[in-house]
Tab-separated table of C-alpha atoms in Angstrom:
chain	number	residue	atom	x	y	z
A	20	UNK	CA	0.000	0.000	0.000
A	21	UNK	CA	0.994	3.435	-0.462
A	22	UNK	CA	2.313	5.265	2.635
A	23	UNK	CA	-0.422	8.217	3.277
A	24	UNK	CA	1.581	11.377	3.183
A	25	UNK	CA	-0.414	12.999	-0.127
A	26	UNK	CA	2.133	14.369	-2.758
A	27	UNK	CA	4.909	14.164	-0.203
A	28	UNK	CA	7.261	11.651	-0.974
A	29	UNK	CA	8.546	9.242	2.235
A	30	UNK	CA	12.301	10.447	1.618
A	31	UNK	CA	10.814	14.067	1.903
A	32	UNK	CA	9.006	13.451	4.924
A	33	UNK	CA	11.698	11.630	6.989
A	34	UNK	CA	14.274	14.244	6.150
A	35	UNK	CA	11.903	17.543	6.802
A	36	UNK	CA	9.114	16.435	9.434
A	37	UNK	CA	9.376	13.011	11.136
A	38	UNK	CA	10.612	14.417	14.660
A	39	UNK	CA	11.418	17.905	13.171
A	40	UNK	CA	8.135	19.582	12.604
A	41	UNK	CA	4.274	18.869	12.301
A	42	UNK	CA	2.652	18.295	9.107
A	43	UNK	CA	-0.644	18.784	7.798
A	44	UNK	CA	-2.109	16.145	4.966
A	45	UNK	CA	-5.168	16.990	3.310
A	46	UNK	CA	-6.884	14.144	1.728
A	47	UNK	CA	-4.339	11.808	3.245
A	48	UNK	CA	-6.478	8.518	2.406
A	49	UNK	CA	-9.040	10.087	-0.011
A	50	UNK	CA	-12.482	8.525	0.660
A	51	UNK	CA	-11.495	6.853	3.458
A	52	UNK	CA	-13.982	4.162	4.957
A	53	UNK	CA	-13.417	3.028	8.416
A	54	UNK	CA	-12.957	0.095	9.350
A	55	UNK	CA	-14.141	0.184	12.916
A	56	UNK	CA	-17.957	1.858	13.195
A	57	UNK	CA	-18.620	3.815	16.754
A	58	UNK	CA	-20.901	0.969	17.848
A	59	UNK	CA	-18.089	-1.471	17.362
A	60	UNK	CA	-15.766	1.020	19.177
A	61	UNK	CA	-18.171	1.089	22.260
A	62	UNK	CA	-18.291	-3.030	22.029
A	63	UNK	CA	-14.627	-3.098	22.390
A	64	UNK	CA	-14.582	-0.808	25.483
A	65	UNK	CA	-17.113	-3.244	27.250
A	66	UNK	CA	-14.559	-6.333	26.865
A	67	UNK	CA	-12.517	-6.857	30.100
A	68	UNK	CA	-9.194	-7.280	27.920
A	69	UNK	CA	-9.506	-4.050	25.825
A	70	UNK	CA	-7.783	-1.191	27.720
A	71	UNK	CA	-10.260	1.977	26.980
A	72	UNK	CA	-10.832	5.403	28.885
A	73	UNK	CA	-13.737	8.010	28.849
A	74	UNK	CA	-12.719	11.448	29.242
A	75	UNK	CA	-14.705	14.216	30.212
A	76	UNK	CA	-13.412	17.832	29.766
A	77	UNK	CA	-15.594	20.974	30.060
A	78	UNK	CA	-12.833	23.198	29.612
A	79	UNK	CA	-15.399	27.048	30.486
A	80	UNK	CA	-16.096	25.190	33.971
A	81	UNK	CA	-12.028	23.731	34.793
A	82	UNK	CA	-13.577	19.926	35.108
A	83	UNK	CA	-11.292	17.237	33.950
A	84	UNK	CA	-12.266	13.533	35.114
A	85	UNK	CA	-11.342	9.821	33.964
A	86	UNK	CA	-12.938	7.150	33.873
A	87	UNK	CA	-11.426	3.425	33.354
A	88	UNK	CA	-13.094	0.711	31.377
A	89	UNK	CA	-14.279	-1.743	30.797
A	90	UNK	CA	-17.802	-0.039	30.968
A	91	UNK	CA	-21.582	-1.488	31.130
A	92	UNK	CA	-23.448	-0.728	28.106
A	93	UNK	CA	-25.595	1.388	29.985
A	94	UNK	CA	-22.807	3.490	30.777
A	95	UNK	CA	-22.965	4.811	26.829
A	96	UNK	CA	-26.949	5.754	27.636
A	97	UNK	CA	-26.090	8.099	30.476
A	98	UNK	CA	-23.421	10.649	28.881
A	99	UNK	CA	-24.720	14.069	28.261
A	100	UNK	CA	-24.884	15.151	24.872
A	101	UNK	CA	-21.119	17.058	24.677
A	102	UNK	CA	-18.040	17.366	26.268
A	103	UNK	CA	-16.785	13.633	26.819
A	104	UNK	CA	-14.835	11.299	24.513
A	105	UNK	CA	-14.379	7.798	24.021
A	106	UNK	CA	-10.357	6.373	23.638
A	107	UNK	CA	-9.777	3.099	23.111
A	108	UNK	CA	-6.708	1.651	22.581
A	109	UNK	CA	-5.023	-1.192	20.563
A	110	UNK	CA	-7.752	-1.707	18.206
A	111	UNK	CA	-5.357	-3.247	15.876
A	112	UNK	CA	-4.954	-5.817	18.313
A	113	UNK	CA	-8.629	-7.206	18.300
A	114	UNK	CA	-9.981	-6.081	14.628
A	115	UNK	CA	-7.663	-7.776	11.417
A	116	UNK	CA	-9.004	-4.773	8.975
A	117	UNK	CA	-7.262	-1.825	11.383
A	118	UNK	CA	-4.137	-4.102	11.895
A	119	UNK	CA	-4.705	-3.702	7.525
A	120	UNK	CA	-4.772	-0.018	8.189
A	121	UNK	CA	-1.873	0.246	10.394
A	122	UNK	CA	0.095	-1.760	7.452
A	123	UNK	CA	0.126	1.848	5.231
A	124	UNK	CA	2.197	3.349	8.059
A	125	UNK	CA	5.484	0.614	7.705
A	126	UNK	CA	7.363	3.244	5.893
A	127	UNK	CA	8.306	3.559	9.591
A	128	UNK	CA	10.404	0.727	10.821
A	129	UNK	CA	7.980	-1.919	12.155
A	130	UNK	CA	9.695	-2.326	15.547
A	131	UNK	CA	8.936	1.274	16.515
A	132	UNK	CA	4.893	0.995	15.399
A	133	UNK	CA	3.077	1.232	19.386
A	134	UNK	CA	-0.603	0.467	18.182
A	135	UNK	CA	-3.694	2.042	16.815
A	136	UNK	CA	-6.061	4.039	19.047
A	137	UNK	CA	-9.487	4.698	17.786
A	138	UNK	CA	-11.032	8.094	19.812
A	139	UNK	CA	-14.564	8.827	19.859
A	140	UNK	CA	-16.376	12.400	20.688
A	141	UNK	CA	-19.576	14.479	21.289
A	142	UNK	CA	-19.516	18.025	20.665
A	143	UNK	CA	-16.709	19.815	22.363
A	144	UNK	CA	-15.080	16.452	23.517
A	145	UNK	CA	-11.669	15.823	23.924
A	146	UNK	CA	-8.708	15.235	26.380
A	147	UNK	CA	-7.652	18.582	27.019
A	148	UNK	CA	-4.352	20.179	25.810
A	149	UNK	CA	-1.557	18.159	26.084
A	150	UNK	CA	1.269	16.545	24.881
A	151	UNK	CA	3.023	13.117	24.083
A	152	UNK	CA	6.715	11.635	24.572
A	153	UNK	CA	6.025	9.729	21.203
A	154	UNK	CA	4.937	10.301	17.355
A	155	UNK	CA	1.637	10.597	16.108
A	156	UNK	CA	-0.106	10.309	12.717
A	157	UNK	CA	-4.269	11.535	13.493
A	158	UNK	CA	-6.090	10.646	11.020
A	159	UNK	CA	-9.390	12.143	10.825
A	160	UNK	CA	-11.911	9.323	10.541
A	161	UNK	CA	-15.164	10.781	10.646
A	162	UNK	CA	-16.921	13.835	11.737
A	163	UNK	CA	-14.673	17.236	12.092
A	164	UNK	CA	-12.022	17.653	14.600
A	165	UNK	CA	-10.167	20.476	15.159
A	166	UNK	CA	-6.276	20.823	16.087
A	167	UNK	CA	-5.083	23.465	17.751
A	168	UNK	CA	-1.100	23.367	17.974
A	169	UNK	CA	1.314	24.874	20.765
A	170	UNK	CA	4.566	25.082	21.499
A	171	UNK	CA	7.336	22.500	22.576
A	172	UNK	CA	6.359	21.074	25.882
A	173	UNK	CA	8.760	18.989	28.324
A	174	UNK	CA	8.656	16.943	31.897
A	175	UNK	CA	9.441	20.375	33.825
A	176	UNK	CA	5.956	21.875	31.790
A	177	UNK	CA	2.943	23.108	34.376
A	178	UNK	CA	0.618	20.318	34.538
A	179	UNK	CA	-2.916	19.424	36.205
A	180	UNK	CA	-2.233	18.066	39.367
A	181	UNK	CA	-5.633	16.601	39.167
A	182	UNK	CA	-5.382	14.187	35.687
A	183	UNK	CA	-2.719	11.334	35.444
A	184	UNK	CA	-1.632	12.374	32.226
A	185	UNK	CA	0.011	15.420	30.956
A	186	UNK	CA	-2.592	17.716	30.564
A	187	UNK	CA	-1.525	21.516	30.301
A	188	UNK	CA	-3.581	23.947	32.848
A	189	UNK	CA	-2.848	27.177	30.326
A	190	UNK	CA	-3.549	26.931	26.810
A	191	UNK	CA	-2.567	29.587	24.161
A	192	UNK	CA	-2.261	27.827	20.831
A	193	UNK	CA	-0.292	29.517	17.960
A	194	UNK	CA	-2.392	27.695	14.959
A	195	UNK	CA	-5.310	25.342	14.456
A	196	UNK	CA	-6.877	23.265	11.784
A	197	UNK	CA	-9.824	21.666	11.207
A	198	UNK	CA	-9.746	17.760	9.681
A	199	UNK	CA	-12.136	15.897	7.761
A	200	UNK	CA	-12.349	12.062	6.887
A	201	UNK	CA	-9.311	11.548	5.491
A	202	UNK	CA	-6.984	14.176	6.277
A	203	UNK	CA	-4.509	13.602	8.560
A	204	UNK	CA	-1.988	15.272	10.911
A	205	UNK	CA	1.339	14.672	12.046
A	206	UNK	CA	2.781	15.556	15.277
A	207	UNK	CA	6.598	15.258	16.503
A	208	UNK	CA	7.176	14.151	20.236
A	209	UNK	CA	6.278	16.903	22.726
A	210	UNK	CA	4.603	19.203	20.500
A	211	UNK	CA	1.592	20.627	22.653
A	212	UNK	CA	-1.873	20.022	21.201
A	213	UNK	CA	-5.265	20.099	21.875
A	214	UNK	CA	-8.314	18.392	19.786
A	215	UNK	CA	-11.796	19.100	20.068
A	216	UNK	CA	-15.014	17.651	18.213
A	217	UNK	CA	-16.385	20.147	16.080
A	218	UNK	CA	-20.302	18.876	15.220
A	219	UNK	CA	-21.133	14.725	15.738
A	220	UNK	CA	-19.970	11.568	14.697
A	221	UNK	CA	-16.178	12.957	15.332
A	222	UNK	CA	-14.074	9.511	15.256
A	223	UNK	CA	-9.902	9.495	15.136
A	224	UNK	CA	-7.821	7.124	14.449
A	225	UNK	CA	-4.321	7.907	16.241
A	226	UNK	CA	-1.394	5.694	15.030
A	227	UNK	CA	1.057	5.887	17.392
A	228	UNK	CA	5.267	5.002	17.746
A	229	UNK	CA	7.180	3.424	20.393
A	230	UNK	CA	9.426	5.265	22.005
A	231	UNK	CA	11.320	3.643	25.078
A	232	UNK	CA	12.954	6.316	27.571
A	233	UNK	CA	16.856	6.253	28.175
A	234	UNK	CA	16.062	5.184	31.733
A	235	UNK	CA	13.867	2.313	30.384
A	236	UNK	CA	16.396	0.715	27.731
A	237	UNK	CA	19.289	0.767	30.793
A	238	UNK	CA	16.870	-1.112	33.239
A	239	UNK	CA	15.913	-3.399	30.680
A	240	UNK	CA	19.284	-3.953	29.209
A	241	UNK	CA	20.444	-4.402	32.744
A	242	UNK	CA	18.213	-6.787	33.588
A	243	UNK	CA	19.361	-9.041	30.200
A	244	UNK	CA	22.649	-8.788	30.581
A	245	UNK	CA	22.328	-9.583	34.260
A	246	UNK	CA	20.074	-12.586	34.234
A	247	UNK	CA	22.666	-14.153	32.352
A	248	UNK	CA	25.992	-13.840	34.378
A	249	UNK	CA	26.697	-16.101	37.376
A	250	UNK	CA	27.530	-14.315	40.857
A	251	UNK	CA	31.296	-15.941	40.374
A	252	UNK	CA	32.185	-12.562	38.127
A	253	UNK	CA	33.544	-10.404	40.443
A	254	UNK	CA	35.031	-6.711	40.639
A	255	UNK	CA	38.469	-7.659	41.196
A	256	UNK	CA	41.814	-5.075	42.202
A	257	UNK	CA	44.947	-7.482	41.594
A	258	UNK	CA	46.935	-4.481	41.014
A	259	UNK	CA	45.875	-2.451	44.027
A	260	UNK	CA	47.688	-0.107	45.228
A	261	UNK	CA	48.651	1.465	48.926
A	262	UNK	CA	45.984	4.882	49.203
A	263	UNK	CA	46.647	8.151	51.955
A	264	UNK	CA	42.953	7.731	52.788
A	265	UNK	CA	41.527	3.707	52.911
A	266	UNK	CA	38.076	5.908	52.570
A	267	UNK	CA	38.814	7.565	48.935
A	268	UNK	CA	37.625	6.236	46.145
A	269	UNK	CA	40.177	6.675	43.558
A	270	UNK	CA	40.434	7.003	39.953
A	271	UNK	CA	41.774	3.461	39.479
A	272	UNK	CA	38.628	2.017	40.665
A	273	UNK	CA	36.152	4.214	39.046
A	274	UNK	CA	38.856	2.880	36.081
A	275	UNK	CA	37.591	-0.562	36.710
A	276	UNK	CA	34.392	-0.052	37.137
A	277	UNK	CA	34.008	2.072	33.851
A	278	UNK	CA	35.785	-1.472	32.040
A	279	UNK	CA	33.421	-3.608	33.568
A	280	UNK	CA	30.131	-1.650	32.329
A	281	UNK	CA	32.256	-0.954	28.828
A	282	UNK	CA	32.552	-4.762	28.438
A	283	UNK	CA	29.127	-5.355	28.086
A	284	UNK	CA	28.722	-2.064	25.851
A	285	UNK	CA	30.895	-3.386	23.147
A	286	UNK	CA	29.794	-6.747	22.747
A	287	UNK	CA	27.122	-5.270	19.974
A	288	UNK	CA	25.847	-9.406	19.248
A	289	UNK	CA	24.529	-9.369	23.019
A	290	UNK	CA	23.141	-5.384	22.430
A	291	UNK	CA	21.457	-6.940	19.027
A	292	UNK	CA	19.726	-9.606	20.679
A	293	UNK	CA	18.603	-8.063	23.717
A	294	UNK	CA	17.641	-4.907	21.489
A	295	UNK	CA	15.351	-7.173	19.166
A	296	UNK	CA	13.581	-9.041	22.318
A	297	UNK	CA	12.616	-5.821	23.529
A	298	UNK	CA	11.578	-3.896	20.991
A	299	UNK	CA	8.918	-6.547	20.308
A	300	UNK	CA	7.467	-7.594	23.235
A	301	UNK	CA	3.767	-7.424	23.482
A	302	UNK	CA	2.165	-4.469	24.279
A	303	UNK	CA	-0.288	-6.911	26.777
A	304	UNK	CA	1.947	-10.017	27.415
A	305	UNK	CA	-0.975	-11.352	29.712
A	306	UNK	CA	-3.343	-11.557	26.878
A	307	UNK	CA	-0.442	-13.738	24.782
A	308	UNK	CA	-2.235	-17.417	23.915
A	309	UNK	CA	0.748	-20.278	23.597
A	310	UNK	CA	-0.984	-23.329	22.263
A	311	UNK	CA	0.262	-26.730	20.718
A	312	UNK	CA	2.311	-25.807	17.418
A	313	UNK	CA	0.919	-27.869	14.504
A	314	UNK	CA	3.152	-30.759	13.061
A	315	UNK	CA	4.854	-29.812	9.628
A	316	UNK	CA	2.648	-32.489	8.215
A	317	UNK	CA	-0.084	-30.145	9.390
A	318	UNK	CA	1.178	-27.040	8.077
A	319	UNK	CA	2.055	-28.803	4.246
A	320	UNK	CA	-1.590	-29.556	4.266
A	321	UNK	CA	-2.687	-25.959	4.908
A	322	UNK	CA	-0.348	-24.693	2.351
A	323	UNK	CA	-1.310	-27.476	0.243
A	324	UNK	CA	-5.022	-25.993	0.293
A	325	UNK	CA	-3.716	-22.844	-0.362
A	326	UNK	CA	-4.656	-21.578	3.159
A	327	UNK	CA	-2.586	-18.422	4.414
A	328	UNK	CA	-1.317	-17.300	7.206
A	329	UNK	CA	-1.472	-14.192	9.021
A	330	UNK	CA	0.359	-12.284	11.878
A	331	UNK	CA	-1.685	-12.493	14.795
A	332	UNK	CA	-3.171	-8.952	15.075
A	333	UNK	CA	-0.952	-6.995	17.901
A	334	UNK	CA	2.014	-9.457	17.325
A	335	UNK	CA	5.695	-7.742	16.824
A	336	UNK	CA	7.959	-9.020	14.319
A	337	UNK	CA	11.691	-7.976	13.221
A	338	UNK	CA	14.835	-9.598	11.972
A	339	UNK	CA	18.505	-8.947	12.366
A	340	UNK	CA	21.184	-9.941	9.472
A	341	UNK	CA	24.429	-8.540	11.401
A	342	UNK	CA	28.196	-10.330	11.559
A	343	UNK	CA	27.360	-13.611	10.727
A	344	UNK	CA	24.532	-13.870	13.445
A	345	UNK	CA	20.834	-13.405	11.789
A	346	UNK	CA	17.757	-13.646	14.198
A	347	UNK	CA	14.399	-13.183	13.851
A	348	UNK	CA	12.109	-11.674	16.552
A	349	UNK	CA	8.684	-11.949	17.343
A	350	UNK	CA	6.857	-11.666	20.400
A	351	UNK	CA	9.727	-10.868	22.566
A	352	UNK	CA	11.641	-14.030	21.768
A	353	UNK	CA	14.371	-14.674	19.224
A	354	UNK	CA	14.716	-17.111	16.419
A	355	UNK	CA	17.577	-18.391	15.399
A	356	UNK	CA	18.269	-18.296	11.008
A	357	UNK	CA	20.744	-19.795	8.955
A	358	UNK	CA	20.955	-18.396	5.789
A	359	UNK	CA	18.248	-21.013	3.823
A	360	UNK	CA	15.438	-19.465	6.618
A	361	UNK	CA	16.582	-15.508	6.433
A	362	UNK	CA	14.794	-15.014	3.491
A	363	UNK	CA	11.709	-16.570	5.581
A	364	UNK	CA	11.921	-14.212	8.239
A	365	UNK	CA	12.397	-11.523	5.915
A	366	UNK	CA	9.389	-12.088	4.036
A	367	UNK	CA	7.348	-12.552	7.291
A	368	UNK	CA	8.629	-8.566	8.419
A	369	UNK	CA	7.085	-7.360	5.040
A	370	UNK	CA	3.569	-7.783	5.808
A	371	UNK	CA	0.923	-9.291	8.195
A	372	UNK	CA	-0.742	-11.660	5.630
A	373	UNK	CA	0.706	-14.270	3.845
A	374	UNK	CA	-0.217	-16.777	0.929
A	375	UNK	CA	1.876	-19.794	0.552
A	376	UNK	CA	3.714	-18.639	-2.444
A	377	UNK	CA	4.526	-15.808	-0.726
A	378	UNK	CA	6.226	-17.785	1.924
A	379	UNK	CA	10.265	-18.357	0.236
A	380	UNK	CA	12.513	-21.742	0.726
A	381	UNK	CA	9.825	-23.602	2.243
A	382	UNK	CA	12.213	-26.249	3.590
A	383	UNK	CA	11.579	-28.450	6.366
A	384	UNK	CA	13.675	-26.208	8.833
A	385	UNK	CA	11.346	-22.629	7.072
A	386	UNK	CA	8.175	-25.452	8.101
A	387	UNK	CA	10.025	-25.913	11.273
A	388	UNK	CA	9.952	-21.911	12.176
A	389	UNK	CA	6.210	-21.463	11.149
A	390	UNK	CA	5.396	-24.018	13.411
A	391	UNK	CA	6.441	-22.718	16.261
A	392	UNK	CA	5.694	-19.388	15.419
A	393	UNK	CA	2.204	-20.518	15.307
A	394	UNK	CA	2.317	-22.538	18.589
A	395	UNK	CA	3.624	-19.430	20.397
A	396	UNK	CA	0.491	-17.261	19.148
A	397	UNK	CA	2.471	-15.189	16.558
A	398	UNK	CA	1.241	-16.508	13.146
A	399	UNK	CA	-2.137	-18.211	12.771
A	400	UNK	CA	-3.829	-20.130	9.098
A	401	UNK	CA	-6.699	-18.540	7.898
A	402	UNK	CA	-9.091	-21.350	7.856
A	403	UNK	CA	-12.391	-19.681	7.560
């Protein structure tokens, strides 16, 4: 699918807006249809596994409250008629045809895709101005919405002390737009911004990025490299030396200590595969389903019957080709490839649907790989 950025090529949006600047696309998906209707968007926010909030701002009397879901469907009956809105998020994860729509935004490397959030508004409703640690294509679904756009915003900004997200208390925005179904809107990380229904029926579809915080990727690379080294490994001083003051600290061991933590820096195969396990774990690991893989005998049949597969909707996929070592990822765990299943895994990170002959060097260890993949909840056939 094309990449919905209008007359703007991808090369000219990576180099001019993709964490520079926002960007405004009219007509990003001309006669856009969407693939999730408002009653199916309330559905979802009944169902104990979907994560989904309901906002209500009133901005002329300073209210701001949350509310967590899942709701009753009564719930939906007692909202006034303005001033709330609907978010619920991961839709990709429970409906195949937005997992489709999320496909168009893979000009973006897939590891850093977070999920698709589907918003839902009465007149005047919205979050509240605000910003976001992460990128953001909104694209206008139905209804009108309009944008207003501030300034750069950061963790020192004034906040509400009375909403758990960063909601601004002041709000003076420099521009504003108003989107129809199919325009879209771009934001950078940070970049304050509040949206509004303007009229009914206002739906949103936010695609959003993955963005892991410095302080997250050291815990978590911590944590790898640590679960793996025994307690025998040791800080160790052979050449110690007689110190003025047994209470100093010197250079020599900060020396030491900087070698030890540079040690694990430079060995870029461990970074690689602790990099590709995390950047595709599952955004709800509780909800992940391992079941029995099938047998290759199995899986020849399906092919056989021209049956394809598919990448389970929410699933995370990536690969790695680097110094002799290729791996593919999905799910938070690695794979293993030789060079006669690379060209597997690399067909498998091009899309989320997959007919056999679309499927290269189908040899037993390639039928080996999409069995498991299967039996850990990543792939399923088609069979309806």
């Amino acid at each position: 699918m094309d990449a919905p950025l209008g007359s703007i090529s991808v090369e000219t949006f990576l180099k001019d807006y993709w964490q520079k600047k926002p960007l405004l696309i009219r007509q990003a998906i001309p006669d856009f249809s969407p693939p999730v209707t408002a009653d199916e968007l309330a559905g979802l926010a009944c169902e104990p596994d979907v994560e989904s909030r309901l906002i209500r701002f009133d901005a002329n009397e300073d209210h701001w409250s949350l509310e967590q879901g899942p709701f009753p469907e009564s719930r939906f009956a007692e909202l006034p008629d303005s001033q709330w809105t609907l978010l619920v998020q991961a839709v990709d994860h429970w409906i195949p045809e937005a997992a489709d729509l999320v496909e168009r935004f893979r000009f973006i490397p897939s590891w850093r895709v977070d999920d698709l959030m589907i918003s839902y508004a009465a007149p005047g409703g919205g979050v509240g101005p605000h910003y976001d640690n992460y990128d953001v294509f909104l694209l206008q679904a139905s209804g009108t919405r309009r944008w207003e756009l501030g300034g750069v915003c950061t963790e020192d900004s004034p906040r509400r002390p009375d909403a758990p997200v960063m909601i601004l208390p002041e709000w003076k925005p420099d521009q504003s737009y108003d989107l129809e179904p199919g325009d879209m809107l771009y934001l950078p990380p940070q970049i304050a911004h509040n949206g509004y229904a303007v009229g009914d029926d206002c739906m949103t579809y936010s695609i959003g990025f993955r963005a892991p915080a410095h302080n997250e990727i050291l815990r978590s690379f911590s944590d790898f490299v640590g679960e793996k080294l025994g307690r025998e490994i040791r800080y160790a001083d052979p050449d110690l030396s007689l110190q003025t003051n047994p209470g100093q600290i010197g250079q020599d061991a900060l020396n030491r200590v900087q070698a030890i933590l540079a040690s694990y820096l430079k060995d870029e195969a461990q970074i690689a595969r602790w990099f590709g396990r995390y950047m595709t774990e599952p955004k709800y690991p509780e909800l992940e389903e391992v079941q029995e893989p099938p047998s290759i005998e199995e899986l020849q049949q399906w092919l056989a019957q021209d049956i394809p597969l598919r990448r389970n909707e929410g699933a995370r996929f990536a690969y790695l080709d680097k110094a002799g070592e290729a791996s593919l990822f999905a799910n938070g765990e690695r794979y293993p490839l030789t060079c006669e299943t690379l060209p597997l895994a690399e067909a498998l990170c091009l899309r989320n649907d997959y007919t056999p002959a679309q499927l290269p060097n189908l040899n037993r260890d390639a039928l080996d790989l999409l069995c498991r993949l299967i039996g850990a909840g990543a792939l399923y056939p088609v069979l309806d």
